[in-house]
Structures are given as structure tokens and as C-alpha cells.
Amino acid sequence: MDPGQGTRAGAAAYSIYVVCVFTNVLSGCCCKTSNMSNGQVIRAAQMFVKQGAGASKGVNLKAEMLMGLTLGIGVGLTWKVYHWNEKRKQAEYYTTLARLEKQKE
């Protein structure tokens, strides 16, 4: 399994890679490296994740669509309500301002 395939094992390998880079432990004590034409590739998934352990067991398309639709409608409705309230506040401000200007005259 290649660590960059978008699986959980790939995410684990990437996070281990980031930890290795930021802690300057690339001397070979925690990560296996292999030479390629463009540079070095870190293969940490084979050391810390069993083969196939992070593979997806299947995608429930209906559940994914329902969750996406629910989240989209919820966030969209929250966004619209926020802007409706801002519009109402602005309208109240300008009507109050107009009323005060009329009272001064």
C-alpha cells in the first residue's frame, strides 16, 4: 500500500513524516527512506501501520450524501439567518437615524 493513496494509513504515514521533519529525526532512527530520482521518499507506514489496516471497508454513498446535504443546508441556513439579522439591524439603524433627523428639523 502506498502511503499517499488517501487512506488512513496514508494519513498516518504523512503525519509521521511531518513529525520526523519537524523534529529533525531524518537521520534514519525512526523513518525508512528510499532514494528516487527526485529525492527521498519516507516510507513510515510500513513501520507503524499493518498492511491494509487503514484501508476503507466500503463507502455508504447514501449516508455520505445525506450527511453532506444536511451539513450544507444547516450551514447555509445559519449563513442566511446571520445576514438577514445584519440586514434588519442596518434597516433599524437607518430608520432611527432618519427619525432623529426629522425630529431635529
Backbone as JSON Lines, residues from 0, in Angstrom:
{"i":0,"aa":"M","n":[0.85,-1.17,0.0],"ca":[0.0,0.0,0.0],"c":[0.9,1.23,0.0]}
{"i":1,"aa":"D","n":[0.61,2.15,-0.89],"ca":[1.38,3.39,-0.99],"c":[0.84,4.39,0.02]}
{"i":2,"aa":"P","n":[1.69,5.05,0.83],"ca":[1.22,5.96,1.87],"c":[0.48,7.18,1.33]}
{"i":3,"aa":"G","n":[0.52,7.45,0.05],"ca":[-0.12,8.65,-0.46],"c":[-1.44,8.4,-1.15]}
{"i":4,"aa":"Q","n":[-2.12,7.31,-0.87],"ca":[-3.34,6.97,-1.58],"c":[-4.59,7.57,-0.98]}
{"i":5,"aa":"G","n":[-4.52,8.33,0.07],"ca":[-5.7,8.92,0.67],"c":[-6.37,8.03,1.7]}
{"i":6,"aa":"T","n":[-5.73,6.96,2.1],"ca":[-6.31,6.09,3.12],"c":[-5.86,6.55,4.49]}
{"i":7,"aa":"R","n":[-6.37,5.88,5.5],"ca":[-5.94,6.22,6.86],"c":[-4.47,5.92,7.05]}
{"i":8,"aa":"A","n":[-4.0,4.86,6.43],"ca":[-2.58,4.54,6.53],"c":[-1.75,5.64,5.87]}
{"i":9,"aa":"G","n":[-2.25,6.19,4.77],"ca":[-1.55,7.3,4.12],"c":[-1.52,8.52,5.0]}
{"i":10,"aa":"A","n":[-2.62,8.8,5.67],"ca":[-2.67,9.94,6.59],"c":[-1.73,9.72,7.77]}
{"i":11,"aa":"A","n":[-1.68,8.49,8.26],"ca":[-0.78,8.18,9.37],"c":[0.67,8.33,8.92]}
{"i":12,"aa":"A","n":[0.96,7.87,7.71],"ca":[2.33,7.99,7.21],"c":[2.7,9.46,7.03]}
{"i":13,"aa":"Y","n":[1.77,10.24,6.53],"ca":[2.06,11.66,6.34],"c":[2.27,12.36,7.67]}
{"i":14,"aa":"S","n":[1.45,12.04,8.66],"ca":[1.62,12.69,9.96],"c":[2.94,12.26,10.6]}
{"i":15,"aa":"I","n":[3.34,11.01,10.43],"ca":[4.63,10.57,10.94],"c":[5.75,11.28,10.2]}
{"i":16,"aa":"Y","n":[5.58,11.47,8.89],"ca":[6.57,12.2,8.1],"c":[6.72,13.63,8.62]}
{"i":17,"aa":"V","n":[5.6,14.29,8.9],"ca":[5.65,15.66,9.4],"c":[6.35,15.72,10.74]}
{"i":18,"aa":"V","n":[6.05,14.77,11.62],"ca":[6.71,14.74,12.92],"c":[8.21,14.55,12.75]}
{"i":19,"aa":"C","n":[8.6,13.66,11.85],"ca":[10.02,13.42,11.61],"c":[10.71,14.67,11.06]}
{"i":20,"aa":"V","n":[10.06,15.35,10.15],"ca":[10.67,16.54,9.56],"c":[10.81,17.63,10.61]}
{"i":21,"aa":"F","n":[9.78,17.88,11.38],"ca":[9.81,18.98,12.33],"c":[10.68,18.69,13.55]}
{"i":22,"aa":"T","n":[10.95,17.44,13.83],"ca":[11.83,17.14,14.96],"c":[13.25,16.81,14.53]}
{"i":23,"aa":"N","n":[13.51,16.94,13.23],"ca":[14.84,16.7,12.66],"c":[15.39,15.33,13.01]}
{"i":24,"aa":"V","n":[14.57,14.3,12.84],"ca":[14.98,12.94,13.15],"c":[15.15,12.15,11.85]}
{"i":25,"aa":"L","n":[15.46,12.83,10.77],"ca":[15.58,12.16,9.49],"c":[16.92,11.44,9.32]}
{"i":26,"aa":"S","n":[17.63,11.27,10.4],"ca":[18.93,10.59,10.32],"c":[18.78,9.08,10.17]}
{"i":27,"aa":"G","n":[17.56,8.58,10.14],"ca":[17.34,7.16,9.93],"c":[16.89,6.42,11.16]}
{"i":28,"aa":"C","n":[16.73,7.08,12.29],"ca":[16.39,6.37,13.52],"c":[14.91,6.04,13.6]}
{"i":29,"aa":"C","n":[14.03,6.77,12.91],"ca":[12.61,6.43,13.04],"c":[11.93,6.24,11.7]}
{"i":30,"aa":"C","n":[12.54,6.63,10.6],"ca":[11.87,6.55,9.31],"c":[12.77,5.82,8.31]}
{"i":31,"aa":"K","n":[12.16,4.97,7.52],"ca":[12.89,4.33,6.43],"c":[12.82,5.26,5.22]}
{"i":32,"aa":"T","n":[13.93,5.43,4.54],"ca":[13.93,6.26,3.35],"c":[14.39,5.43,2.17]}
{"i":33,"aa":"S","n":[13.9,5.78,1.01],"ca":[14.37,5.13,-0.22],"c":[14.65,6.21,-1.24]}
{"i":34,"aa":"N","n":[15.72,6.03,-1.99],"ca":[16.1,7.03,-2.97],"c":[15.24,6.91,-4.22]}
{"i":35,"aa":"M","n":[14.85,8.04,-4.75],"ca":[14.15,8.1,-6.03],"c":[14.84,9.16,-6.86]}
{"i":36,"aa":"S","n":[14.43,9.33,-8.09],"ca":[15.1,10.27,-8.97],"c":[14.92,11.71,-8.5]}
{"i":37,"aa":"N","n":[13.79,12.04,-7.87],"ca":[13.53,13.41,-7.43],"c":[14.03,13.68,-6.02]}
{"i":38,"aa":"G","n":[14.43,12.71,-5.29],"ca":[14.85,12.91,-3.91],"c":[14.54,11.69,-3.08]}
{"i":39,"aa":"Q","n":[14.22,11.91,-1.82],"ca":[13.95,10.79,-0.93],"c":[12.47,10.75,-0.58]}
{"i":40,"aa":"V","n":[11.96,9.55,-0.44],"ca":[10.58,9.34,-0.05],"c":[10.59,8.61,1.28]}
{"i":41,"aa":"I","n":[9.8,9.07,2.21],"ca":[9.76,8.44,3.53],"c":[8.63,7.42,3.55]}
{"i":42,"aa":"R","n":[8.97,6.2,3.91],"ca":[8.01,5.1,3.96],"c":[7.81,4.7,5.41]}
{"i":43,"aa":"A","n":[7.07,5.49,6.17],"ca":[6.88,5.21,7.58],"c":[5.68,4.33,7.84]}
{"i":44,"aa":"A","n":[4.78,4.2,6.88],"ca":[3.57,3.42,7.11],"c":[3.88,1.96,7.36]}
{"i":45,"aa":"Q","n":[4.88,1.42,6.68],"ca":[5.2,0.01,6.86],"c":[5.73,-0.26,8.25]}
{"i":46,"aa":"M","n":[6.29,0.75,8.91],"ca":[6.83,0.54,10.24],"c":[5.77,0.62,11.33]}
{"i":47,"aa":"F","n":[4.74,1.46,11.14],"ca":[3.81,1.75,12.22],"c":[2.38,1.27,11.97]}
{"i":48,"aa":"V","n":[2.02,1.01,10.73],"ca":[0.66,0.6,10.4],"c":[0.74,-0.75,9.69]}
{"i":49,"aa":"K","n":[-0.05,-1.71,10.13],"ca":[-0.04,-3.01,9.48],"c":[-0.61,-2.88,8.07]}
{"i":50,"aa":"Q","n":[-0.2,-3.76,7.21],"ca":[-0.61,-3.74,5.82],"c":[-2.12,-3.9,5.72]}
{"i":51,"aa":"G","n":[-2.81,-2.93,5.15],"ca":[-4.25,-3.0,4.96],"c":[-5.06,-2.6,6.18]}
{"i":52,"aa":"A","n":[-4.42,-2.18,7.27],"ca":[-5.16,-1.86,8.49],"c":[-5.99,-0.6,8.32]}
{"i":53,"aa":"G","n":[-5.53,0.34,7.53],"ca":[-6.26,1.6,7.38],"c":[-7.09,1.66,6.13]}
{"i":54,"aa":"A","n":[-7.21,0.57,5.41],"ca":[-7.95,0.58,4.15],"c":[-9.44,0.73,4.41]}
{"i":55,"aa":"S","n":[-10.09,1.42,3.52],"ca":[-11.53,1.63,3.63],"c":[-12.26,0.33,3.37]}
{"i":56,"aa":"K","n":[-13.27,0.07,4.18],"ca":[-14.03,-1.16,4.02],"c":[-15.21,-1.0,3.07]}
{"i":57,"aa":"G","n":[-15.43,0.21,2.6],"ca":[-16.53,0.48,1.7],"c":[-17.15,1.82,2.04]}
{"i":58,"aa":"V","n":[-17.77,2.42,1.07],"ca":[-18.36,3.74,1.26],"c":[-19.87,3.61,1.15]}
{"i":59,"aa":"N","n":[-20.57,4.13,2.14],"ca":[-22.01,4.16,2.1],"c":[-22.42,5.46,1.42]}
{"i":60,"aa":"L","n":[-22.7,5.4,0.14],"ca":[-22.94,6.59,-0.66],"c":[-24.17,7.35,-0.18]}
{"i":61,"aa":"K","n":[-25.22,6.64,0.18],"ca":[-26.44,7.33,0.64],"c":[-26.18,8.09,1.93]}
{"i":62,"aa":"A","n":[-25.45,7.47,2.85],"ca":[-25.15,8.14,4.12],"c":[-24.26,9.35,3.89]}
{"i":63,"aa":"E","n":[-23.26,9.22,3.0],"ca":[-22.39,10.36,2.69],"c":[-23.18,11.51,2.08]}
{"i":64,"aa":"M","n":[-24.08,11.17,1.16],"ca":[-24.89,12.21,0.52],"c":[-25.82,12.87,1.53]}
{"i":65,"aa":"L","n":[-26.42,12.08,2.4],"ca":[-27.32,12.63,3.41],"c":[-26.57,13.53,4.39]}
{"i":66,"aa":"M","n":[-25.37,13.1,4.82],"ca":[-24.59,13.93,5.72],"c":[-24.17,15.23,5.05]}
{"i":67,"aa":"G","n":[-23.73,15.16,3.79],"ca":[-23.34,16.36,3.06],"c":[-24.5,17.31,2.86]}
{"i":68,"aa":"L","n":[-25.66,16.77,2.5],"ca":[-26.85,17.59,2.31],"c":[-27.27,18.25,3.61]}
{"i":69,"aa":"T","n":[-27.27,17.5,4.69],"ca":[-27.65,18.04,6.0],"c":[-26.7,19.14,6.44]}
{"i":70,"aa":"L","n":[-25.41,18.88,6.32],"ca":[-24.43,19.9,6.71],"c":[-24.54,21.13,5.81]}
{"i":71,"aa":"G","n":[-24.72,20.93,4.52],"ca":[-24.85,22.05,3.59],"c":[-26.05,22.91,3.89]}
{"i":72,"aa":"I","n":[-27.19,22.28,4.13],"ca":[-28.4,23.04,4.45],"c":[-28.26,23.74,5.79]}
{"i":73,"aa":"G","n":[-27.69,23.06,6.77],"ca":[-27.52,23.67,8.09],"c":[-26.61,24.88,8.06]}
{"i":74,"aa":"V","n":[-25.47,24.74,7.43],"ca":[-24.53,25.87,7.36],"c":[-25.1,26.97,6.49]}
{"i":75,"aa":"G","n":[-25.73,26.63,5.39],"ca":[-26.34,27.63,4.52],"c":[-27.44,28.41,5.22]}
{"i":76,"aa":"L","n":[-28.28,27.72,5.98],"ca":[-29.35,28.38,6.71],"c":[-28.78,29.29,7.8]}
{"i":77,"aa":"T","n":[-27.76,28.82,8.49],"ca":[-27.12,29.66,9.51],"c":[-26.55,30.93,8.88]}
{"i":78,"aa":"W","n":[-25.91,30.79,7.72],"ca":[-25.33,31.93,6.99],"c":[-26.42,32.91,6.6]}
{"i":79,"aa":"K","n":[-27.53,32.4,6.06],"ca":[-28.62,33.28,5.62],"c":[-29.26,34.0,6.8]}
{"i":80,"aa":"V","n":[-29.5,33.29,7.9],"ca":[-30.12,33.92,9.08],"c":[-29.22,35.01,9.63]}
{"i":81,"aa":"Y","n":[-27.91,34.78,9.64],"ca":[-26.96,35.8,10.09],"c":[-27.08,37.04,9.23]}
{"i":82,"aa":"H","n":[-27.12,36.87,7.91],"ca":[-27.2,38.03,7.03],"c":[-28.56,38.71,7.09]}
{"i":83,"aa":"W","n":[-29.63,37.93,7.3],"ca":[-30.94,38.56,7.48],"c":[-30.94,39.43,8.74]}
{"i":84,"aa":"N","n":[-30.33,38.94,9.81],"ca":[-30.26,39.73,11.04],"c":[-29.42,40.98,10.85]}
{"i":85,"aa":"E","n":[-28.3,40.88,10.13],"ca":[-27.48,42.06,9.85],"c":[-28.25,43.08,9.02]}
{"i":86,"aa":"K","n":[-29.0,42.6,8.04],"ca":[-29.81,43.49,7.2],"c":[-30.89,44.19,8.04]}
{"i":87,"aa":"R","n":[-31.51,43.44,8.95],"ca":[-32.52,44.03,9.83],"c":[-31.91,45.1,10.74]}
{"i":88,"aa":"K","n":[-30.72,44.82,11.29],"ca":[-30.06,45.79,12.16],"c":[-29.72,47.06,11.39]}
{"i":89,"aa":"Q","n":[-29.25,46.92,10.15],"ca":[-28.92,48.1,9.34],"c":[-30.17,48.91,9.03]}
{"i":90,"aa":"A","n":[-31.27,48.22,8.7],"ca":[-32.51,48.92,8.41],"c":[-33.01,49.67,9.64]}
{"i":91,"aa":"E","n":[-32.93,49.04,10.82],"ca":[-33.34,49.72,12.05],"c":[-32.45,50.93,12.32]}
{"i":92,"aa":"Y","n":[-31.15,50.82,12.08],"ca":[-30.24,51.93,12.31],"c":[-30.6,53.11,11.41]}
{"i":93,"aa":"Y","n":[-30.83,52.85,10.14],"ca":[-31.11,53.96,9.22],"c":[-32.5,54.56,9.45]}
{"i":94,"aa":"T","n":[-33.48,53.76,9.85],"ca":[-34.79,54.33,10.18],"c":[-34.7,55.19,11.44]}
{"i":95,"aa":"T","n":[-33.93,54.74,12.43],"ca":[-33.73,55.54,13.64],"c":[-32.99,56.83,13.31]}
{"i":96,"aa":"L","n":[-31.98,56.75,12.45],"ca":[-31.23,57.93,12.03],"c":[-32.13,58.92,11.3]}
{"i":97,"aa":"A","n":[-33.0,58.43,10.42],"ca":[-33.92,59.3,9.69],"c":[-34.93,59.93,10.64]}
{"i":98,"aa":"R","n":[-35.42,59.17,11.61],"ca":[-36.38,59.7,12.58],"c":[-35.73,60.8,13.42]}
{"i":99,"aa":"L","n":[-34.47,60.61,13.84],"ca":[-33.78,61.62,14.64],"c":[-33.52,62.88,13.82]}
{"i":100,"aa":"E","n":[-33.2,62.75,12.55],"ca":[-33.0,63.92,11.7],"c":[-34.3,64.68,11.51]}
{"i":101,"aa":"K","n":[-35.42,63.96,11.42],"ca":[-36.72,64.61,11.28],"c":[-37.1,65.37,12.55]}
{"i":102,"aa":"Q","n":[-36.75,64.81,13.72],"ca":[-37.07,65.45,14.97],"c":[-36.27,66.73,15.17]}
{"i":103,"aa":"K","n":[-35.02,66.75,14.64],"ca":[-34.2,67.95,14.77],"c":[-34.73,69.09,13.93]}
{"i":104,"aa":"E","n":[-35.41,68.8,12.83],"ca":[-35.92,69.85,11.95],"c":[-37.16,70.5,12.46]}
